[in-house]
mmCIF file with all atom_site columns, C-alpha atoms and ligand atoms in Angstrom:
data_model
loop_
_atom_site.group_PDB
_atom_site.id
_atom_site.type_symbol
_atom_site.label_atom_id
_atom_site.label_alt_id
_atom_site.label_comp_id
_atom_site.label_asym_id
_atom_site.label_entity_id
_atom_site.label_seq_id
_atom_site.pdbx_PDB_ins_code
_atom_site.Cartn_x
_atom_site.Cartn_y
_atom_site.Cartn_z
_atom_site.occupancy
_atom_site.B_iso_or_equiv
_atom_site.pdbx_formal_charge
_atom_site.auth_seq_id
_atom_site.auth_comp_id
_atom_site.auth_asym_id
_atom_site.auth_atom_id
_atom_site.pdbx_PDB_model_num
ATOM   1   C  CA  . LEU G 1 1   ? 55.366 22.948 -8.218  1.00 0.00 ? 1   LEU G CA  1
ATOM   2   C  CA  . SER G 1 2   ? 57.774 23.145 -5.306  1.00 0.00 ? 2   SER G CA  1
ATOM   3   C  CA  . ALA G 1 3   ? 56.832 23.736 -1.707  1.00 0.00 ? 3   ALA G CA  1
ATOM   4   C  CA  . LEU G 1 4   ? 56.993 27.178 -0.154  1.00 0.00 ? 4   LEU G CA  1
ATOM   5   C  CA  . ASN G 1 5   ? 56.822 27.960 3.547   1.00 0.00 ? 5   ASN G CA  1
ATOM   6   C  CA  . ASN G 1 6   ? 57.552 24.417 4.690   1.00 0.00 ? 6   ASN G CA  1
ATOM   7   C  CA  . SER G 1 7   ? 54.096 23.393 3.447   1.00 0.00 ? 7   SER G CA  1
ATOM   8   C  CA  . GLY G 1 8   ? 55.007 19.974 2.066   1.00 0.00 ? 8   GLY G CA  1
ATOM   9   C  CA  . THR G 1 9   ? 52.851 20.780 -0.960  1.00 0.00 ? 9   THR G CA  1
ATOM   10  C  CA  . ALA G 1 10  ? 53.997 19.540 -4.368  1.00 0.00 ? 10  ALA G CA  1
ATOM   11  C  CA  . GLY G 1 11  ? 52.479 19.078 -7.775  1.00 0.00 ? 11  GLY G CA  1
ATOM   12  C  CA  . ASP G 1 12  ? 52.705 19.579 -11.488 1.00 0.00 ? 12  ASP G CA  1
ATOM   13  C  CA  . VAL G 1 13  ? 50.991 21.871 -13.939 1.00 0.00 ? 13  VAL G CA  1
ATOM   14  C  CA  . MET G 1 14  ? 50.505 22.001 -17.700 1.00 0.00 ? 14  MET G CA  1
ATOM   15  C  CA  . VAL G 1 15  ? 49.001 24.978 -19.501 1.00 0.00 ? 15  VAL G CA  1
ATOM   16  C  CA  . ASP G 1 16  ? 47.995 24.094 -23.041 1.00 0.00 ? 16  ASP G CA  1
ATOM   17  C  CA  . VAL G 1 17  ? 47.321 27.166 -25.164 1.00 0.00 ? 17  VAL G CA  1
ATOM   18  C  CA  . HIS G 1 18  ? 45.366 27.168 -28.416 1.00 0.00 ? 18  HIS G CA  1
ATOM   19  C  CA  . GLY G 1 19  ? 44.689 30.661 -29.657 1.00 0.00 ? 19  GLY G CA  1
ATOM   20  C  CA  . ASN G 1 20  ? 43.055 32.470 -26.759 1.00 0.00 ? 20  ASN G CA  1
ATOM   21  C  CA  . GLN G 1 21  ? 41.916 29.254 -25.072 1.00 0.00 ? 21  GLN G CA  1
ATOM   22  C  CA  . ALA G 1 22  ? 43.976 27.774 -22.274 1.00 0.00 ? 22  ALA G CA  1
ATOM   23  C  CA  . THR G 1 23  ? 43.535 24.374 -20.694 1.00 0.00 ? 23  THR G CA  1
ATOM   24  C  CA  . VAL G 1 24  ? 45.170 24.117 -17.285 1.00 0.00 ? 24  VAL G CA  1
ATOM   25  C  CA  . THR G 1 25  ? 45.809 20.674 -15.839 1.00 0.00 ? 25  THR G CA  1
ATOM   26  C  CA  . MET G 1 26  ? 47.151 20.419 -12.304 1.00 0.00 ? 26  MET G CA  1
ATOM   27  C  CA  . ASN G 1 27  ? 47.872 17.673 -9.815  1.00 0.00 ? 27  ASN G CA  1
ATOM   28  C  CA  . VAL G 1 28  ? 48.545 18.796 -6.260  1.00 0.00 ? 28  VAL G CA  1
ATOM   29  C  CA  . SER G 1 29  ? 49.443 16.729 -3.215  1.00 0.00 ? 29  SER G CA  1
ATOM   30  C  CA  . GLY G 1 30  ? 50.667 17.260 0.319   1.00 0.00 ? 30  GLY G CA  1
ATOM   31  C  CA  . ALA G 1 31  ? 48.420 20.281 0.761   1.00 0.00 ? 31  ALA G CA  1
ATOM   32  C  CA  . ALA G 1 32  ? 46.609 21.420 3.897   1.00 0.00 ? 32  ALA G CA  1
ATOM   33  C  CA  . GLN G 1 33  ? 43.626 19.128 4.452   1.00 0.00 ? 33  GLN G CA  1
ATOM   34  C  CA  . THR G 1 34  ? 40.954 20.737 6.600   1.00 0.00 ? 34  THR G CA  1
ATOM   35  C  CA  . PHE G 1 35  ? 39.804 24.226 7.483   1.00 0.00 ? 35  PHE G CA  1
ATOM   36  C  CA  . MET G 1 36  ? 36.947 24.795 9.931   1.00 0.00 ? 36  MET G CA  1
ATOM   37  C  CA  . ASP G 1 37  ? 35.688 21.211 9.474   1.00 0.00 ? 37  ASP G CA  1
ATOM   38  C  CA  . GLY G 1 38  ? 35.644 21.461 5.679   1.00 0.00 ? 38  GLY G CA  1
ATOM   39  C  CA  . PRO G 1 39  ? 38.208 20.874 2.959   1.00 0.00 ? 39  PRO G CA  1
ATOM   40  C  CA  . PHE G 1 40  ? 40.981 23.464 3.174   1.00 0.00 ? 40  PHE G CA  1
ATOM   41  C  CA  . PRO G 1 41  ? 40.389 25.766 0.172   1.00 0.00 ? 41  PRO G CA  1
ATOM   42  C  CA  . HIS G 1 42  ? 43.408 26.295 -2.038  1.00 0.00 ? 42  HIS G CA  1
ATOM   43  C  CA  . ALA G 1 43  ? 43.333 29.553 -3.920  1.00 0.00 ? 43  ALA G CA  1
ATOM   44  C  CA  . GLN G 1 44  ? 45.500 29.066 -7.000  1.00 0.00 ? 44  GLN G CA  1
ATOM   45  C  CA  . HIS G 1 45  ? 46.557 31.578 -9.572  1.00 0.00 ? 45  HIS G CA  1
ATOM   46  C  CA  . ILE G 1 46  ? 48.710 32.334 -12.555 1.00 0.00 ? 46  ILE G CA  1
ATOM   47  C  CA  . HIS G 1 47  ? 50.782 35.235 -11.270 1.00 0.00 ? 47  HIS G CA  1
ATOM   48  C  CA  . ILE G 1 48  ? 52.239 37.515 -13.913 1.00 0.00 ? 48  ILE G CA  1
ATOM   49  C  CA  . HIS G 1 49  ? 54.639 40.330 -14.651 1.00 0.00 ? 49  HIS G CA  1
ATOM   50  C  CA  . GLY G 1 50  ? 57.046 39.850 -11.770 1.00 0.00 ? 50  GLY G CA  1
ATOM   51  C  CA  . GLN G 1 51  ? 60.469 38.349 -12.327 1.00 0.00 ? 51  GLN G CA  1
ATOM   52  C  CA  . GLY G 1 52  ? 58.960 35.019 -13.326 1.00 0.00 ? 52  GLY G CA  1
ATOM   53  C  CA  . THR G 1 53  ? 60.494 33.299 -10.317 1.00 0.00 ? 53  THR G CA  1
ATOM   54  C  CA  . CYS G 1 54  ? 59.483 31.706 -7.041  1.00 0.00 ? 54  CYS G CA  1
ATOM   55  C  CA  . PRO G 1 55  ? 60.634 33.535 -3.896  1.00 0.00 ? 55  PRO G CA  1
ATOM   56  C  CA  . GLY G 1 56  ? 63.295 32.198 -1.573  1.00 0.00 ? 56  GLY G CA  1
ATOM   57  C  CA  . PRO G 1 57  ? 63.422 32.646 2.196   1.00 0.00 ? 57  PRO G CA  1
ATOM   58  C  CA  . GLU G 1 58  ? 65.117 36.027 1.756   1.00 0.00 ? 58  GLU G CA  1
ATOM   59  C  CA  . ALA G 1 59  ? 61.775 37.396 0.523   1.00 0.00 ? 59  ALA G CA  1
ATOM   60  C  CA  . ASP G 1 60  ? 60.543 37.312 4.154   1.00 0.00 ? 60  ASP G CA  1
ATOM   61  C  CA  . THR G 1 61  ? 61.120 41.021 4.613   1.00 0.00 ? 61  THR G CA  1
ATOM   62  C  CA  . ASP G 1 62  ? 59.201 41.317 7.899   1.00 0.00 ? 62  ASP G CA  1
ATOM   63  C  CA  . GLY G 1 63  ? 61.157 38.441 9.419   1.00 0.00 ? 63  GLY G CA  1
ATOM   64  C  CA  . ASP G 1 64  ? 58.165 36.476 10.735  1.00 0.00 ? 64  ASP G CA  1
ATOM   65  C  CA  . GLY G 1 65  ? 59.486 33.210 9.307   1.00 0.00 ? 65  GLY G CA  1
ATOM   66  C  CA  . VAL G 1 66  ? 57.130 32.934 6.355   1.00 0.00 ? 66  VAL G CA  1
ATOM   67  C  CA  . VAL G 1 67  ? 57.002 34.469 2.883   1.00 0.00 ? 67  VAL G CA  1
ATOM   68  C  CA  . ASN G 1 68  ? 53.476 35.790 2.648   1.00 0.00 ? 68  ASN G CA  1
ATOM   69  C  CA  . THR G 1 69  ? 51.753 36.493 -0.654  1.00 0.00 ? 69  THR G CA  1
ATOM   70  C  CA  . THR G 1 70  ? 52.662 40.164 -0.736  1.00 0.00 ? 70  THR G CA  1
ATOM   71  C  CA  . GLU G 1 71  ? 56.303 39.472 0.059   1.00 0.00 ? 71  GLU G CA  1
ATOM   72  C  CA  . GLY G 1 72  ? 56.392 37.150 -2.943  1.00 0.00 ? 72  GLY G CA  1
ATOM   73  C  CA  . HIS G 1 73  ? 55.030 39.719 -5.386  1.00 0.00 ? 73  HIS G CA  1
ATOM   74  C  CA  . PRO G 1 74  ? 58.460 40.996 -6.539  1.00 0.00 ? 74  PRO G CA  1
ATOM   75  C  CA  . SER G 1 75  ? 59.315 37.415 -7.570  1.00 0.00 ? 75  SER G CA  1
ATOM   76  C  CA  . TYR G 1 76  ? 56.099 36.073 -9.075  1.00 0.00 ? 76  TYR G CA  1
ATOM   77  C  CA  . GLY G 1 77  ? 54.104 39.238 -9.685  1.00 0.00 ? 77  GLY G CA  1
ATOM   78  C  CA  . MET G 1 78  ? 50.440 39.973 -9.202  1.00 0.00 ? 78  MET G CA  1
ATOM   79  C  CA  . ILE G 1 79  ? 47.495 37.699 -9.942  1.00 0.00 ? 79  ILE G CA  1
ATOM   80  C  CA  . GLY G 1 80  ? 46.824 37.456 -13.678 1.00 0.00 ? 80  GLY G CA  1
ATOM   81  C  CA  . THR G 1 81  ? 44.334 34.585 -13.672 1.00 0.00 ? 81  THR G CA  1
ATOM   82  C  CA  . SER G 1 82  ? 42.440 32.901 -10.848 1.00 0.00 ? 82  SER G CA  1
ATOM   83  C  CA  . LEU G 1 83  ? 42.331 29.150 -11.437 1.00 0.00 ? 83  LEU G CA  1
ATOM   84  C  CA  . THR G 1 84  ? 38.819 28.717 -10.116 1.00 0.00 ? 84  THR G CA  1
ATOM   85  C  CA  . THR G 1 85  ? 36.642 25.643 -10.561 1.00 0.00 ? 85  THR G CA  1
ATOM   86  C  CA  . GLU G 1 86  ? 33.774 27.611 -12.136 1.00 0.00 ? 86  GLU G CA  1
ATOM   87  C  CA  . GLY G 1 87  ? 32.769 31.121 -13.121 1.00 0.00 ? 87  GLY G CA  1
ATOM   88  C  CA  . ASP G 1 88  ? 35.067 34.106 -13.316 1.00 0.00 ? 88  ASP G CA  1
ATOM   89  C  CA  . THR G 1 89  ? 38.824 33.556 -13.708 1.00 0.00 ? 89  THR G CA  1
ATOM   90  C  CA  . SER G 1 90  ? 39.920 37.173 -13.410 1.00 0.00 ? 90  SER G CA  1
ATOM   91  C  CA  . PRO G 1 91  ? 42.030 38.624 -10.583 1.00 0.00 ? 91  PRO G CA  1
ATOM   92  C  CA  . ASP G 1 92  ? 38.716 39.692 -8.991  1.00 0.00 ? 92  ASP G CA  1
ATOM   93  C  CA  . SER G 1 93  ? 38.182 36.035 -8.039  1.00 0.00 ? 93  SER G CA  1
ATOM   94  C  CA  . GLY G 1 94  ? 41.590 35.777 -6.385  1.00 0.00 ? 94  GLY G CA  1
ATOM   95  C  CA  . LEU G 1 95  ? 40.112 34.941 -2.998  1.00 0.00 ? 95  LEU G CA  1
ATOM   96  C  CA  . ALA G 1 96  ? 36.817 33.344 -4.071  1.00 0.00 ? 96  ALA G CA  1
ATOM   97  C  CA  . VAL G 1 97  ? 37.541 30.505 -1.662  1.00 0.00 ? 97  VAL G CA  1
ATOM   98  C  CA  . GLU G 1 98  ? 34.253 28.714 -2.371  1.00 0.00 ? 98  GLU G CA  1
ATOM   99  C  CA  . ARG G 1 99  ? 35.287 28.308 -6.050  1.00 0.00 ? 99  ARG G CA  1
ATOM   100 C  CA  . PHE G 1 100 ? 38.737 26.793 -5.572  1.00 0.00 ? 100 PHE G CA  1
ATOM   101 C  CA  . PRO G 1 101 ? 39.735 23.161 -5.131  1.00 0.00 ? 101 PRO G CA  1
ATOM   102 C  CA  . GLY G 1 102 ? 40.318 21.988 -1.591  1.00 0.00 ? 102 GLY G CA  1
ATOM   103 C  CA  . GLY G 1 103 ? 41.816 19.288 0.557   1.00 0.00 ? 103 GLY G CA  1
ATOM   104 C  CA  . SER G 1 104 ? 45.171 17.592 0.804   1.00 0.00 ? 104 SER G CA  1
ATOM   105 C  CA  . ALA G 1 105 ? 45.327 16.231 -2.746  1.00 0.00 ? 105 ALA G CA  1
ATOM   106 C  CA  . TYR G 1 106 ? 43.387 17.170 -5.840  1.00 0.00 ? 106 TYR G CA  1
ATOM   107 C  CA  . SER G 1 107 ? 43.383 17.202 -9.606  1.00 0.00 ? 107 SER G CA  1
ATOM   108 C  CA  . TYR G 1 108 ? 42.210 20.243 -11.505 1.00 0.00 ? 108 TYR G CA  1
ATOM   109 C  CA  . GLU G 1 109 ? 41.402 20.720 -15.162 1.00 0.00 ? 109 GLU G CA  1
ATOM   110 C  CA  . ARG G 1 110 ? 39.708 23.686 -16.736 1.00 0.00 ? 110 ARG G CA  1
ATOM   111 C  CA  . THR G 1 111 ? 39.573 25.345 -20.154 1.00 0.00 ? 111 THR G CA  1
ATOM   112 C  CA  . PHE G 1 112 ? 38.922 29.061 -20.238 1.00 0.00 ? 112 PHE G CA  1
ATOM   113 C  CA  . GLU G 1 113 ? 39.592 32.180 -22.279 1.00 0.00 ? 113 GLU G CA  1
ATOM   114 C  CA  . LEU G 1 114 ? 42.981 33.716 -21.589 1.00 0.00 ? 114 LEU G CA  1
ATOM   115 C  CA  . ASP G 1 115 ? 43.043 37.415 -20.926 1.00 0.00 ? 115 ASP G CA  1
ATOM   116 C  CA  . ALA G 1 116 ? 45.643 39.490 -22.750 1.00 0.00 ? 116 ALA G CA  1
ATOM   117 C  CA  . PRO G 1 117 ? 47.964 40.195 -19.791 1.00 0.00 ? 117 PRO G CA  1
ATOM   118 C  CA  . THR G 1 118 ? 48.174 36.510 -18.841 1.00 0.00 ? 118 THR G CA  1
ATOM   119 C  CA  . ALA G 1 119 ? 48.711 35.479 -22.474 1.00 0.00 ? 119 ALA G CA  1
ATOM   120 C  CA  . GLU G 1 120 ? 51.530 37.992 -22.742 1.00 0.00 ? 120 GLU G CA  1
ATOM   121 C  CA  . ALA G 1 121 ? 53.151 36.721 -19.533 1.00 0.00 ? 121 ALA G CA  1
ATOM   122 C  CA  . LEU G 1 122 ? 52.965 33.125 -20.764 1.00 0.00 ? 122 LEU G CA  1
ATOM   123 C  CA  . LYS G 1 123 ? 54.768 34.164 -23.935 1.00 0.00 ? 123 LYS G CA  1
ATOM   124 C  CA  . SER G 1 124 ? 57.387 36.230 -22.149 1.00 0.00 ? 124 SER G CA  1
ATOM   125 C  CA  . GLY G 1 125 ? 58.171 33.603 -19.512 1.00 0.00 ? 125 GLY G CA  1
ATOM   126 C  CA  . THR G 1 126 ? 56.943 35.592 -16.516 1.00 0.00 ? 126 THR G CA  1
ATOM   127 C  CA  . ALA G 1 127 ? 53.927 33.428 -15.684 1.00 0.00 ? 127 ALA G CA  1
ATOM   128 C  CA  . VAL G 1 128 ? 54.167 31.610 -12.350 1.00 0.00 ? 128 VAL G CA  1
ATOM   129 C  CA  . ILE G 1 129 ? 51.695 29.214 -10.739 1.00 0.00 ? 129 ILE G CA  1
ATOM   130 C  CA  . VAL G 1 130 ? 51.091 29.751 -7.023  1.00 0.00 ? 130 VAL G CA  1
ATOM   131 C  CA  . VAL G 1 131 ? 48.929 27.519 -4.812  1.00 0.00 ? 131 VAL G CA  1
ATOM   132 C  CA  . HIS G 1 132 ? 47.909 29.078 -1.503  1.00 0.00 ? 132 HIS G CA  1
ATOM   133 C  CA  . GLY G 1 133 ? 46.862 27.739 1.890   1.00 0.00 ? 133 GLY G CA  1
ATOM   134 C  CA  . VAL G 1 134 ? 49.154 26.170 4.481   1.00 0.00 ? 134 VAL G CA  1
ATOM   135 C  CA  . ASP G 1 135 ? 48.346 24.118 7.573   1.00 0.00 ? 135 ASP G CA  1
ATOM   136 C  CA  . PRO G 1 136 ? 48.843 26.633 10.402  1.00 0.00 ? 136 PRO G CA  1
ATOM   137 C  CA  . ALA G 1 137 ? 50.520 23.902 12.465  1.00 0.00 ? 137 ALA G CA  1
ATOM   138 C  CA  . LEU G 1 138 ? 53.401 24.081 9.989   1.00 0.00 ? 138 LEU G CA  1
ATOM   139 C  CA  . MET G 1 139 ? 53.866 27.821 10.482  1.00 0.00 ? 139 MET G CA  1
ATOM   140 C  CA  . PRO G 1 140 ? 55.834 29.635 13.178  1.00 0.00 ? 140 PRO G CA  1
ATOM   141 C  CA  . ALA G 1 141 ? 53.278 30.289 15.956  1.00 0.00 ? 141 ALA G CA  1
ATOM   142 C  CA  . ALA G 1 142 ? 53.462 34.072 15.749  1.00 0.00 ? 142 ALA G CA  1
ATOM   143 C  CA  . ALA G 1 143 ? 52.936 34.001 11.968  1.00 0.00 ? 143 ALA G CA  1
ATOM   144 C  CA  . ALA G 1 144 ? 50.028 31.577 12.309  1.00 0.00 ? 144 ALA G CA  1
ATOM   145 C  CA  . GLU G 1 145 ? 48.244 33.968 14.677  1.00 0.00 ? 145 GLU G CA  1
ATOM   146 C  CA  . LYS G 1 146 ? 48.287 36.782 12.119  1.00 0.00 ? 146 LYS G CA  1
ATOM   147 C  CA  . MET G 1 147 ? 45.497 37.591 9.716   1.00 0.00 ? 147 MET G CA  1
ATOM   148 C  CA  . SER G 1 148 ? 46.036 37.421 5.968   1.00 0.00 ? 148 SER G CA  1
ATOM   149 C  CA  . ASP G 1 149 ? 47.966 40.167 4.216   1.00 0.00 ? 149 ASP G CA  1
ATOM   150 C  CA  . LEU G 1 150 ? 45.359 39.905 1.427   1.00 0.00 ? 150 LEU G CA  1
ATOM   151 C  CA  . ASP G 1 151 ? 42.115 39.819 3.417   1.00 0.00 ? 151 ASP G CA  1
ATOM   152 C  CA  . PRO G 1 152 ? 41.943 40.772 7.102   1.00 0.00 ? 152 PRO G CA  1
ATOM   153 C  CA  . ALA G 1 153 ? 38.903 38.491 7.496   1.00 0.00 ? 153 ALA G CA  1
ATOM   154 C  CA  . LEU G 1 154 ? 40.983 35.393 6.714   1.00 0.00 ? 154 LEU G CA  1
ATOM   155 C  CA  . PRO G 1 155 ? 43.718 33.803 8.818   1.00 0.00 ? 155 PRO G CA  1
ATOM   156 C  CA  . ALA G 1 156 ? 47.232 34.131 7.402   1.00 0.00 ? 156 ALA G CA  1
ATOM   157 C  CA  . ALA G 1 157 ? 47.369 30.370 6.814   1.00 0.00 ? 157 ALA G CA  1
ATOM   158 C  CA  . ALA G 1 158 ? 44.472 30.560 4.340   1.00 0.00 ? 158 ALA G CA  1
ATOM   159 C  CA  . THR G 1 159 ? 46.375 32.669 1.825   1.00 0.00 ? 159 THR G CA  1
ATOM   160 C  CA  . LEU G 1 160 ? 50.008 31.807 2.579   1.00 0.00 ? 160 LEU G CA  1
ATOM   161 C  CA  . PRO G 1 161 ? 51.798 30.546 -0.552  1.00 0.00 ? 161 PRO G CA  1
ATOM   162 C  CA  . ALA G 1 162 ? 52.105 26.748 -0.310  1.00 0.00 ? 162 ALA G CA  1
ATOM   163 C  CA  . ALA G 1 163 ? 53.617 25.845 -3.666  1.00 0.00 ? 163 ALA G CA  1
ATOM   164 C  CA  . CYS G 1 164 ? 55.070 27.668 -6.622  1.00 0.00 ? 164 CYS G CA  1
ATOM   165 C  CA  . GLY G 1 165 ? 56.289 26.789 -10.088 1.00 0.00 ? 165 GLY G CA  1
ATOM   166 C  CA  . THR G 1 166 ? 57.506 28.745 -13.063 1.00 0.00 ? 166 THR G CA  1
ATOM   167 C  CA  . LEU G 1 167 ? 56.036 27.997 -16.462 1.00 0.00 ? 167 LEU G CA  1
ATOM   168 C  CA  . THR G 1 168 ? 58.476 27.303 -19.267 1.00 0.00 ? 168 THR G CA  1
ATOM   169 C  CA  . ALA G 1 169 ? 57.285 27.627 -22.853 1.00 0.00 ? 169 ALA G CA  1
ATOM   170 C  CA  . ALA G 1 170 ? 57.571 24.589 -25.086 1.00 0.00 ? 170 ALA G CA  1
ATOM   171 C  CA  . GLN G 1 171 ? 56.484 24.521 -28.714 1.00 0.00 ? 171 GLN G CA  1
ATOM   172 C  CA  . MET G 1 172 ? 54.428 21.410 -29.325 1.00 0.00 ? 172 MET G CA  1
ATOM   173 C  CA  . GLY G 1 173 ? 55.043 21.606 -33.050 1.00 0.00 ? 173 GLY G CA  1
ATOM   174 C  CA  . ALA G 1 174 ? 54.537 17.992 -34.064 1.00 0.00 ? 174 ALA G CA  1
ATOM   175 C  CA  . MET G 1 175 ? 51.205 18.677 -35.737 1.00 0.00 ? 175 MET G CA  1
ATOM   176 C  CA  . PRO G 1 176 ? 51.293 22.187 -37.212 1.00 0.00 ? 176 PRO G CA  1
ATOM   177 C  CA  . GLU G 1 177 ? 47.898 22.047 -38.911 1.00 0.00 ? 177 GLU G CA  1
ATOM   178 C  CA  . GLY G 1 178 ? 45.760 25.015 -38.009 1.00 0.00 ? 178 GLY G CA  1
ATOM   179 C  CA  . GLY G 1 179 ? 48.657 27.140 -36.848 1.00 0.00 ? 179 GLY G CA  1
ATOM   180 C  CA  . ALA G 1 180 ? 51.194 26.811 -34.108 1.00 0.00 ? 180 ALA G CA  1
ATOM   181 C  CA  . ASP G 1 181 ? 50.058 25.673 -30.729 1.00 0.00 ? 181 ASP G CA  1
ATOM   182 C  CA  . THR G 1 182 ? 52.054 26.661 -27.711 1.00 0.00 ? 182 THR G CA  1
ATOM   183 C  CA  . GLY G 1 183 ? 52.185 24.299 -24.785 1.00 0.00 ? 183 GLY G CA  1
ATOM   184 C  CA  . VAL G 1 184 ? 53.518 25.836 -21.620 1.00 0.00 ? 184 VAL G CA  1
HETATM 185 CU CU1 . CU  C 2 .   ? 48.218 33.517 -5.991  1.00 0.00 ? 201 CU  C CU1 1
#
């Protein structure tokens, strides 16, 4: 994962796919620490069916100095899977902030059933991990005063993309028993 929007957030991600089961392992650091006296929630998703890329600064089409989530959609696509800590993993849980990891550094591991669109994107190389939530102090002041492009009840900082990484397929074919496993 590489930082977006000057967030300082970094990390790494592995998606291990066996049939329709995916195990996602993530380590994230340098993320926004606190939000309203609690751990800063970091919505995180597998985005799918865009160009399979992370946006550059030119994606800031409204010129406010940040690439918000919507401005990144042409690059990384829409939410395919919400990498929540429990319960639903569908796009419906995209902003279920109480079910995402939080704080400045965290590890995440979860096994869940892949839905067909996300599985297809993983195979076709258009699956992109995006971690959201940036310390507003790191944003241009005018952008930090805005509300989120995804939910007008949340500040822009809460949903701003903080880190992004493209997933590259790798066959882990060393032990072919039981069919081919695809590590991504
Ligand atoms: Cu996202």
